[in-house]
Amino acid sequence: MLGSVARGDQEAFEEVYAQLSGPVYGLVLRNLRDAAQAEEVAQEVLVELWRTASRYEPSRRGATSWALTPAHRRAVDRVRTVQAGKEREGRAAAPEPDYDQVSEQAEIRLEHQQVRRCLAGPTDVQRESITLAYYGGYSYREVAELLGVGPAAIKTRMRDGLIRLRDCMGVR
């Protein structure tokens, strides 16, 4: 039958179309899940079959599997094209950040420098207590044990040191 289609026999193509249009459309619809797009892709596939019927080799496979191969390929291509379009639209519609990353990073760097500079303000004992508690993750009791001082003294040192840091940083 496809041999006749390859020679341009329109009636033979009508028979091939009647036999293959359902399976081709069904396969494409399962992949696309959109009837309008499935009809479009199925039509493209059937036109391709009309043009390439001379390439069909009945000894290699049946006409249905020969027709379903390009149908599946085109359906997958359409799914990928639609997905890529949605991703492009999503990226284009994504709002621009409300801030300037470069200036934010510069501000953070300046704040870090200010904190380092201000850490020189408290006494050595205050700085050591604050460092152990905030950067080391120790509790008041653990800091007191590490430094061999009572918990009340550590709390006072830390409070006084934090007040100096706050004043240096200009925080109120």
JSON list of N, CA, C and O in Angstrom, two decimals, residues 1-45:
[
{"chain": "A", "resi": 1, "resn": "MET", "atom": "N", "xyz": [0.82, -1.19, 0.00]},
{"chain": "A", "resi": 1, "resn": "MET", "atom": "CA", "xyz": [0.00, 0.00, 0.00]},
{"chain": "A", "resi": 1, "resn": "MET", "atom": "C", "xyz": [0.88, 1.26, 0.00]},
{"chain": "A", "resi": 1, "resn": "MET", "atom": "O", "xyz": [0.60, 2.18, -0.73]},
{"chain": "A", "resi": 2, "resn": "LEU", "atom": "N", "xyz": [1.91, 1.30, 0.87]},
{"chain": "A", "resi": 2, "resn": "LEU", "atom": "CA", "xyz": [2.77, 2.48, 0.92]},
{"chain": "A", "resi": 2, "resn": "LEU", "atom": "C", "xyz": [3.60, 2.62, -0.37]},
{"chain": "A", "resi": 2, "resn": "LEU", "atom": "O", "xyz": [4.00, 3.74, -0.72]},
{"chain": "A", "resi": 3, "resn": "GLY", "atom": "N", "xyz": [3.82, 1.52, -1.05]},
{"chain": "A", "resi": 3, "resn": "GLY", "atom": "CA", "xyz": [4.50, 1.59, -2.34]},
{"chain": "A", "resi": 3, "resn": "GLY", "atom": "C", "xyz": [3.67, 2.39, -3.33]},
{"chain": "A", "resi": 3, "resn": "GLY", "atom": "O", "xyz": [4.20, 3.19, -4.11]},
{"chain": "A", "resi": 4, "resn": "SER", "atom": "N", "xyz": [2.37, 2.20, -3.31]},
{"chain": "A", "resi": 4, "resn": "SER", "atom": "CA", "xyz": [1.47, 2.97, -4.19]},
{"chain": "A", "resi": 4, "resn": "SER", "atom": "C", "xyz": [1.46, 4.44, -3.78]},
{"chain": "A", "resi": 4, "resn": "SER", "atom": "O", "xyz": [1.42, 5.33, -4.63]},
{"chain": "A", "resi": 5, "resn": "VAL", "atom": "N", "xyz": [1.48, 4.68, -2.48]},
{"chain": "A", "resi": 5, "resn": "VAL", "atom": "CA", "xyz": [1.52, 6.06, -1.99]},
{"chain": "A", "resi": 5, "resn": "VAL", "atom": "C", "xyz": [2.82, 6.71, -2.48]},
{"chain": "A", "resi": 5, "resn": "VAL", "atom": "O", "xyz": [2.82, 7.87, -2.90]},
{"chain": "A", "resi": 6, "resn": "ALA", "atom": "N", "xyz": [3.92, 5.97, -2.45]},
{"chain": "A", "resi": 6, "resn": "ALA", "atom": "CA", "xyz": [5.21, 6.50, -2.90]},
{"chain": "A", "resi": 6, "resn": "ALA", "atom": "C", "xyz": [5.16, 6.89, -4.37]},
{"chain": "A", "resi": 6, "resn": "ALA", "atom": "O", "xyz": [5.86, 7.83, -4.79]},
{"chain": "A", "resi": 7, "resn": "ARG", "atom": "N", "xyz": [4.33, 6.22, -5.15]},
{"chain": "A", "resi": 7, "resn": "ARG", "atom": "CA", "xyz": [4.20, 6.55, -6.58]},
{"chain": "A", "resi": 7, "resn": "ARG", "atom": "C", "xyz": [3.17, 7.65, -6.82]},
{"chain": "A", "resi": 7, "resn": "ARG", "atom": "O", "xyz": [2.87, 7.99, -7.95]},
{"chain": "A", "resi": 8, "resn": "GLY", "atom": "N", "xyz": [2.61, 8.22, -5.70]},
{"chain": "A", "resi": 8, "resn": "GLY", "atom": "CA", "xyz": [1.69, 9.34, -5.84]},
{"chain": "A", "resi": 8, "resn": "GLY", "atom": "C", "xyz": [0.23, 8.96, -5.93]},
{"chain": "A", "resi": 8, "resn": "GLY", "atom": "O", "xyz": [-0.59, 9.79, -6.30]},
{"chain": "A", "resi": 9, "resn": "ASP", "atom": "N", "xyz": [-0.12, 7.73, -5.60]},
{"chain": "A", "resi": 9, "resn": "ASP", "atom": "CA", "xyz": [-1.51, 7.26, -5.67]},
{"chain": "A", "resi": 9, "resn": "ASP", "atom": "C", "xyz": [-2.31, 7.84, -4.51]},
{"chain": "A", "resi": 9, "resn": "ASP", "atom": "O", "xyz": [-2.13, 7.48, -3.35]},
{"chain": "A", "resi": 10, "resn": "GLN", "atom": "N", "xyz": [-3.22, 8.76, -4.85]},
{"chain": "A", "resi": 10, "resn": "GLN", "atom": "CA", "xyz": [-3.99, 9.45, -3.83]},
{"chain": "A", "resi": 10, "resn": "GLN", "atom": "C", "xyz": [-4.98, 8.53, -3.13]},
{"chain": "A", "resi": 10, "resn": "GLN", "atom": "O", "xyz": [-5.19, 8.63, -1.94]},
{"chain": "A", "resi": 11, "resn": "GLU", "atom": "N", "xyz": [-5.57, 7.63, -3.86]},
{"chain": "A", "resi": 11, "resn": "GLU", "atom": "CA", "xyz": [-6.53, 6.70, -3.26]},
{"chain": "A", "resi": 11, "resn": "GLU", "atom": "C", "xyz": [-5.82, 5.77, -2.27]},
{"chain": "A", "resi": 11, "resn": "GLU", "atom": "O", "xyz": [-6.37, 5.46, -1.20]},
{"chain": "A", "resi": 12, "resn": "ALA", "atom": "N", "xyz": [-4.61, 5.36, -2.60]},
{"chain": "A", "resi": 12, "resn": "ALA", "atom": "CA", "xyz": [-3.84, 4.53, -1.68]},
{"chain": "A", "resi": 12, "resn": "ALA", "atom": "C", "xyz": [-3.52, 5.32, -0.41]},
{"chain": "A", "resi": 12, "resn": "ALA", "atom": "O", "xyz": [-3.58, 4.78, 0.70]},
{"chain": "A", "resi": 13, "resn": "PHE", "atom": "N", "xyz": [-3.22, 6.60, -0.57]},
{"chain": "A", "resi": 13, "resn": "PHE", "atom": "CA", "xyz": [-2.94, 7.42, 0.61]},
{"chain": "A", "resi": 13, "resn": "PHE", "atom": "C", "xyz": [-4.19, 7.58, 1.47]},
{"chain": "A", "resi": 13, "resn": "PHE", "atom": "O", "xyz": [-4.10, 7.59, 2.70]},
{"chain": "A", "resi": 14, "resn": "GLU", "atom": "N", "xyz": [-5.35, 7.69, 0.83]},
{"chain": "A", "resi": 14, "resn": "GLU", "atom": "CA", "xyz": [-6.59, 7.79, 1.60]},
{"chain": "A", "resi": 14, "resn": "GLU", "atom": "C", "xyz": [-6.78, 6.54, 2.48]},
{"chain": "A", "resi": 14, "resn": "GLU", "atom": "O", "xyz": [-7.20, 6.65, 3.63]},
{"chain": "A", "resi": 15, "resn": "GLU", "atom": "N", "xyz": [-6.45, 5.38, 1.93]},
{"chain": "A", "resi": 15, "resn": "GLU", "atom": "CA", "xyz": [-6.56, 4.14, 2.72]},
{"chain": "A", "resi": 15, "resn": "GLU", "atom": "C", "xyz": [-5.53, 4.13, 3.86]},
{"chain": "A", "resi": 15, "resn": "GLU", "atom": "O", "xyz": [-5.86, 3.75, 4.99]},
{"chain": "A", "resi": 16, "resn": "VAL", "atom": "N", "xyz": [-4.30, 4.52, 3.53]},
{"chain": "A", "resi": 16, "resn": "VAL", "atom": "CA", "xyz": [-3.25, 4.58, 4.56]},
{"chain": "A", "resi": 16, "resn": "VAL", "atom": "C", "xyz": [-3.66, 5.58, 5.63]},
{"chain": "A", "resi": 16, "resn": "VAL", "atom": "O", "xyz": [-3.52, 5.32, 6.83]},
{"chain": "A", "resi": 17, "resn": "TYR", "atom": "N", "xyz": [-4.19, 6.71, 5.19]},
{"chain": "A", "resi": 17, "resn": "TYR", "atom": "CA", "xyz": [-4.64, 7.74, 6.13]},
{"chain": "A", "resi": 17, "resn": "TYR", "atom": "C", "xyz": [-5.72, 7.17, 7.04]},
{"chain": "A", "resi": 17, "resn": "TYR", "atom": "O", "xyz": [-5.69, 7.38, 8.26]},
{"chain": "A", "resi": 18, "resn": "ALA", "atom": "N", "xyz": [-6.66, 6.48, 6.49]},
{"chain": "A", "resi": 18, "resn": "ALA", "atom": "CA", "xyz": [-7.76, 5.91, 7.28]},
{"chain": "A", "resi": 18, "resn": "ALA", "atom": "C", "xyz": [-7.24, 4.91, 8.30]},
{"chain": "A", "resi": 18, "resn": "ALA", "atom": "O", "xyz": [-7.74, 4.85, 9.43]},
{"chain": "A", "resi": 19, "resn": "GLN", "atom": "N", "xyz": [-6.22, 4.15, 7.94]},
{"chain": "A", "resi": 19, "resn": "GLN", "atom": "CA", "xyz": [-5.66, 3.15, 8.85]},
{"chain": "A", "resi": 19, "resn": "GLN", "atom": "C", "xyz": [-4.75, 3.76, 9.92]},
{"chain": "A", "resi": 19, "resn": "GLN", "atom": "O", "xyz": [-4.74, 3.30, 11.06]},
{"chain": "A", "resi": 20, "resn": "LEU", "atom": "N", "xyz": [-3.98, 4.78, 9.56]},
{"chain": "A", "resi": 20, "resn": "LEU", "atom": "CA", "xyz": [-2.94, 5.27, 10.45]},
{"chain": "A", "resi": 20, "resn": "LEU", "atom": "C", "xyz": [-3.28, 6.56, 11.20]},
{"chain": "A", "resi": 20, "resn": "LEU", "atom": "O", "xyz": [-2.63, 6.87, 12.21]},
{"chain": "A", "resi": 21, "resn": "SER", "atom": "N", "xyz": [-4.27, 7.31, 10.73]},
{"chain": "A", "resi": 21, "resn": "SER", "atom": "CA", "xyz": [-4.54, 8.60, 11.38]},
{"chain": "A", "resi": 21, "resn": "SER", "atom": "C", "xyz": [-4.96, 8.43, 12.83]},
{"chain": "A", "resi": 21, "resn": "SER", "atom": "O", "xyz": [-4.54, 9.22, 13.69]},
{"chain": "A", "resi": 22, "resn": "GLY", "atom": "N", "xyz": [-5.76, 7.42, 13.14]},
{"chain": "A", "resi": 22, "resn": "GLY", "atom": "CA", "xyz": [-6.19, 7.19, 14.52]},
{"chain": "A", "resi": 22, "resn": "GLY", "atom": "C", "xyz": [-5.02, 6.87, 15.44]},
{"chain": "A", "resi": 22, "resn": "GLY", "atom": "O", "xyz": [-4.85, 7.52, 16.48]},
{"chain": "A", "resi": 23, "resn": "PRO", "atom": "N", "xyz": [-4.21, 5.84, 15.12]},
{"chain": "A", "resi": 23, "resn": "PRO", "atom": "CA", "xyz": [-3.07, 5.53, 15.98]},
{"chain": "A", "resi": 23, "resn": "PRO", "atom": "C", "xyz": [-2.07, 6.70, 16.11]},
{"chain": "A", "resi": 23, "resn": "PRO", "atom": "O", "xyz": [-1.55, 6.96, 17.19]},
{"chain": "A", "resi": 24, "resn": "VAL", "atom": "N", "xyz": [-1.82, 7.42, 15.01]},
{"chain": "A", "resi": 24, "resn": "VAL", "atom": "CA", "xyz": [-0.89, 8.54, 15.05]},
{"chain": "A", "resi": 24, "resn": "VAL", "atom": "C", "xyz": [-1.44, 9.63, 15.98]},
{"chain": "A", "resi": 24, "resn": "VAL", "atom": "O", "xyz": [-0.74, 10.13, 16.86]},
{"chain": "A", "resi": 25, "resn": "TYR", "atom": "N", "xyz": [-2.72, 9.99, 15.78]},
{"chain": "A", "resi": 25, "resn": "TYR", "atom": "CA", "xyz": [-3.33, 11.03, 16.62]},
{"chain": "A", "resi": 25, "resn": "TYR", "atom": "C", "xyz": [-3.35, 10.60, 18.09]},
{"chain": "A", "resi": 25, "resn": "TYR", "atom": "O", "xyz": [-3.04, 11.39, 18.97]},
{"chain": "A", "resi": 26, "resn": "GLY", "atom": "N", "xyz": [-3.68, 9.35, 18.35]},
{"chain": "A", "resi": 26, "resn": "GLY", "atom": "CA", "xyz": [-3.73, 8.85, 19.73]},
{"chain": "A", "resi": 26, "resn": "GLY", "atom": "C", "xyz": [-2.37, 8.94, 20.42]},
{"chain": "A", "resi": 26, "resn": "GLY", "atom": "O", "xyz": [-2.28, 9.37, 21.57]},
{"chain": "A", "resi": 27, "resn": "LEU", "atom": "N", "xyz": [-1.33, 8.54, 19.72]},
{"chain": "A", "resi": 27, "resn": "LEU", "atom": "CA", "xyz": [0.02, 8.60, 20.30]},
{"chain": "A", "resi": 27, "resn": "LEU", "atom": "C", "xyz": [0.41, 10.05, 20.58]},
{"chain": "A", "resi": 27, "resn": "LEU", "atom": "O", "xyz": [0.91, 10.37, 21.66]},
{"chain": "A", "resi": 28, "resn": "VAL", "atom": "N", "xyz": [0.16, 10.91, 19.63]},
{"chain": "A", "resi": 28, "resn": "VAL", "atom": "CA", "xyz": [0.52, 12.33, 19.79]},
{"chain": "A", "resi": 28, "resn": "VAL", "atom": "C", "xyz": [-0.28, 12.96, 20.92]},
{"chain": "A", "resi": 28, "resn": "VAL", "atom": "O", "xyz": [0.26, 13.69, 21.75]},
{"chain": "A", "resi": 29, "resn": "LEU", "atom": "N", "xyz": [-1.57, 12.65, 21.00]},
{"chain": "A", "resi": 29, "resn": "LEU", "atom": "CA", "xyz": [-2.42, 13.21, 22.05]},
{"chain": "A", "resi": 29, "resn": "LEU", "atom": "C", "xyz": [-1.96, 12.76, 23.43]},
{"chain": "A", "resi": 29, "resn": "LEU", "atom": "O", "xyz": [-1.96, 13.54, 24.37]},
{"chain": "A", "resi": 30, "resn": "ARG", "atom": "N", "xyz": [-1.56, 11.50, 23.56]},
{"chain": "A", "resi": 30, "resn": "ARG", "atom": "CA", "xyz": [-1.05, 11.01, 24.86]},
{"chain": "A", "resi": 30, "resn": "ARG", "atom": "C", "xyz": [0.17, 11.80, 25.30]},
{"chain": "A", "resi": 30, "resn": "ARG", "atom": "O", "xyz": [0.36, 12.06, 26.49]},
{"chain": "A", "resi": 31, "resn": "ASN", "atom": "N", "xyz": [1.00, 12.20, 24.36]},
{"chain": "A", "resi": 31, "resn": "ASN", "atom": "CA", "xyz": [2.21, 12.96, 24.71]},
{"chain": "A", "resi": 31, "resn": "ASN", "atom": "C", "xyz": [1.93, 14.44, 24.95]},
{"chain": "A", "resi": 31, "resn": "ASN", "atom": "O", "xyz": [2.49, 15.02, 25.87]},
{"chain": "A", "resi": 32, "resn": "LEU", "atom": "N", "xyz": [1.07, 15.02, 24.14]},
{"chain": "A", "resi": 32, "resn": "LEU", "atom": "CA", "xyz": [0.84, 16.46, 24.24]},
{"chain": "A", "resi": 32, "resn": "LEU", "atom": "C", "xyz": [-0.27, 16.85, 25.20]},
{"chain": "A", "resi": 32, "resn": "LEU", "atom": "O", "xyz": [-0.24, 17.94, 25.78]},
{"chain": "A", "resi": 33, "resn": "ARG", "atom": "N", "xyz": [-1.29, 16.00, 25.33]},
{"chain": "A", "resi": 33, "resn": "ARG", "atom": "CA", "xyz": [-2.45, 16.28, 26.20]},
{"chain": "A", "resi": 33, "resn": "ARG", "atom": "C", "xyz": [-3.17, 17.57, 25.81]},
{"chain": "A", "resi": 33, "resn": "ARG", "atom": "O", "xyz": [-3.73, 18.26, 26.65]},
{"chain": "A", "resi": 34, "resn": "ASP", "atom": "N", "xyz": [-3.11, 17.92, 24.56]},
{"chain": "A", "resi": 34, "resn": "ASP", "atom": "CA", "xyz": [-3.80, 19.10, 24.04]},
{"chain": "A", "resi": 34, "resn": "ASP", "atom": "C", "xyz": [-4.32, 18.72, 22.66]},
{"chain": "A", "resi": 34, "resn": "ASP", "atom": "O", "xyz": [-3.54, 18.50, 21.73]},
{"chain": "A", "resi": 35, "resn": "ALA", "atom": "N", "xyz": [-5.64, 18.66, 22.53]},
{"chain": "A", "resi": 35, "resn": "ALA", "atom": "CA", "xyz": [-6.25, 18.16, 21.29]},
{"chain": "A", "resi": 35, "resn": "ALA", "atom": "C", "xyz": [-5.86, 19.00, 20.08]},
{"chain": "A", "resi": 35, "resn": "ALA", "atom": "O", "xyz": [-5.57, 18.45, 19.01]},
{"chain": "A", "resi": 36, "resn": "ALA", "atom": "N", "xyz": [-5.86, 20.31, 20.21]},
{"chain": "A", "resi": 36, "resn": "ALA", "atom": "CA", "xyz": [-5.55, 21.18, 19.07]},
{"chain": "A", "resi": 36, "resn": "ALA", "atom": "C", "xyz": [-4.12, 20.96, 18.59]},
{"chain": "A", "resi": 36, "resn": "ALA", "atom": "O", "xyz": [-3.87, 20.82, 17.38]},
{"chain": "A", "resi": 37, "resn": "GLN", "atom": "N", "xyz": [-3.19, 20.91, 19.53]},
{"chain": "A", "resi": 37, "resn": "GLN", "atom": "CA", "xyz": [-1.80, 20.67, 19.14]},
{"chain": "A", "resi": 37, "resn": "GLN", "atom": "C", "xyz": [-1.62, 19.26, 18.60]},
{"chain": "A", "resi": 37, "resn": "GLN", "atom": "O", "xyz": [-0.84, 19.03, 17.68]},
{"chain": "A", "resi": 38, "resn": "ALA", "atom": "N", "xyz": [-2.33, 18.31, 19.17]},
{"chain": "A", "resi": 38, "resn": "ALA", "atom": "CA", "xyz": [-2.21, 16.92, 18.71]},
{"chain": "A", "resi": 38, "resn": "ALA", "atom": "C", "xyz": [-2.70, 16.81, 17.27]},
{"chain": "A", "resi": 38, "resn": "ALA", "atom": "O", "xyz": [-2.09, 16.10, 16.45]},
{"chain": "A", "resi": 39, "resn": "GLU", "atom": "N", "xyz": [-3.79, 17.49, 16.93]},
{"chain": "A", "resi": 39, "resn": "GLU", "atom": "CA", "xyz": [-4.28, 17.46, 15.55]},
{"chain": "A", "resi": 39, "resn": "GLU", "atom": "C", "xyz": [-3.25, 18.05, 14.59]},
{"chain": "A", "resi": 39, "resn": "GLU", "atom": "O", "xyz": [-3.00, 17.50, 13.52]},
{"chain": "A", "resi": 40, "resn": "GLU", "atom": "N", "xyz": [-2.64, 19.15, 15.01]},
{"chain": "A", "resi": 40, "resn": "GLU", "atom": "CA", "xyz": [-1.64, 19.82, 14.18]},
{"chain": "A", "resi": 40, "resn": "GLU", "atom": "C", "xyz": [-0.43, 18.92, 13.94]},
{"chain": "A", "resi": 40, "resn": "GLU", "atom": "O", "xyz": [0.04, 18.75, 12.81]},
{"chain": "A", "resi": 41, "resn": "VAL", "atom": "N", "xyz": [0.07, 18.31, 15.01]},
{"chain": "A", "resi": 41, "resn": "VAL", "atom": "CA", "xyz": [1.25, 17.45, 14.89]},
{"chain": "A", "resi": 41, "resn": "VAL", "atom": "C", "xyz": [0.91, 16.20, 14.08]},
{"chain": "A", "resi": 41, "resn": "VAL", "atom": "O", "xyz": [1.70, 15.76, 13.22]},
{"chain": "A", "resi": 42, "resn": "ALA", "atom": "N", "xyz": [-0.25, 15.62, 14.33]},
{"chain": "A", "resi": 42, "resn": "ALA", "atom": "CA", "xyz": [-0.66, 14.42, 13.57]},
{"chain": "A", "resi": 42, "resn": "ALA", "atom": "C", "xyz": [-0.75, 14.74, 12.08]},
{"chain": "A", "resi": 42, "resn": "ALA", "atom": "O", "xyz": [-0.33, 13.93, 11.24]},
{"chain": "A", "resi": 43, "resn": "GLN", "atom": "N", "xyz": [-1.30, 15.91, 11.75]},
{"chain": "A", "resi": 43, "resn": "GLN", "atom": "CA", "xyz": [-1.38, 16.30, 10.34]},
{"chain": "A", "resi": 43, "resn": "GLN", "atom": "C", "xyz": [0.02, 16.43, 9.74]},
{"chain": "A", "resi": 43, "resn": "GLN", "atom": "O", "xyz": [0.28, 15.96, 8.63]},
{"chain": "A", "resi": 44, "resn": "GLU", "atom": "N", "xyz": [0.94, 17.05, 10.49]},
{"chain": "A", "resi": 44, "resn": "GLU", "atom": "CA", "xyz": [2.32, 17.18, 10.00]},
{"chain": "A", "resi": 44, "resn": "GLU", "atom": "C", "xyz": [2.94, 15.81, 9.74]},
{"chain": "A", "resi": 44, "resn": "GLU", "atom": "O", "xyz": [3.64, 15.60, 8.75]},
{"chain": "A", "resi": 45, "resn": "VAL", "atom": "N", "xyz": [2.69, 14.88, 10.64]},
{"chain": "A", "resi": 45, "resn": "VAL", "atom": "CA", "xyz": [3.25, 13.52, 10.51]},
{"chain": "A", "resi": 45, "resn": "VAL", "atom": "C", "xyz": [2.68, 12.84, 9.28]},
{"chain": "A", "resi": 45, "resn": "VAL", "atom": "O", "xyz": [3.42, 12.21, 8.50]}
]
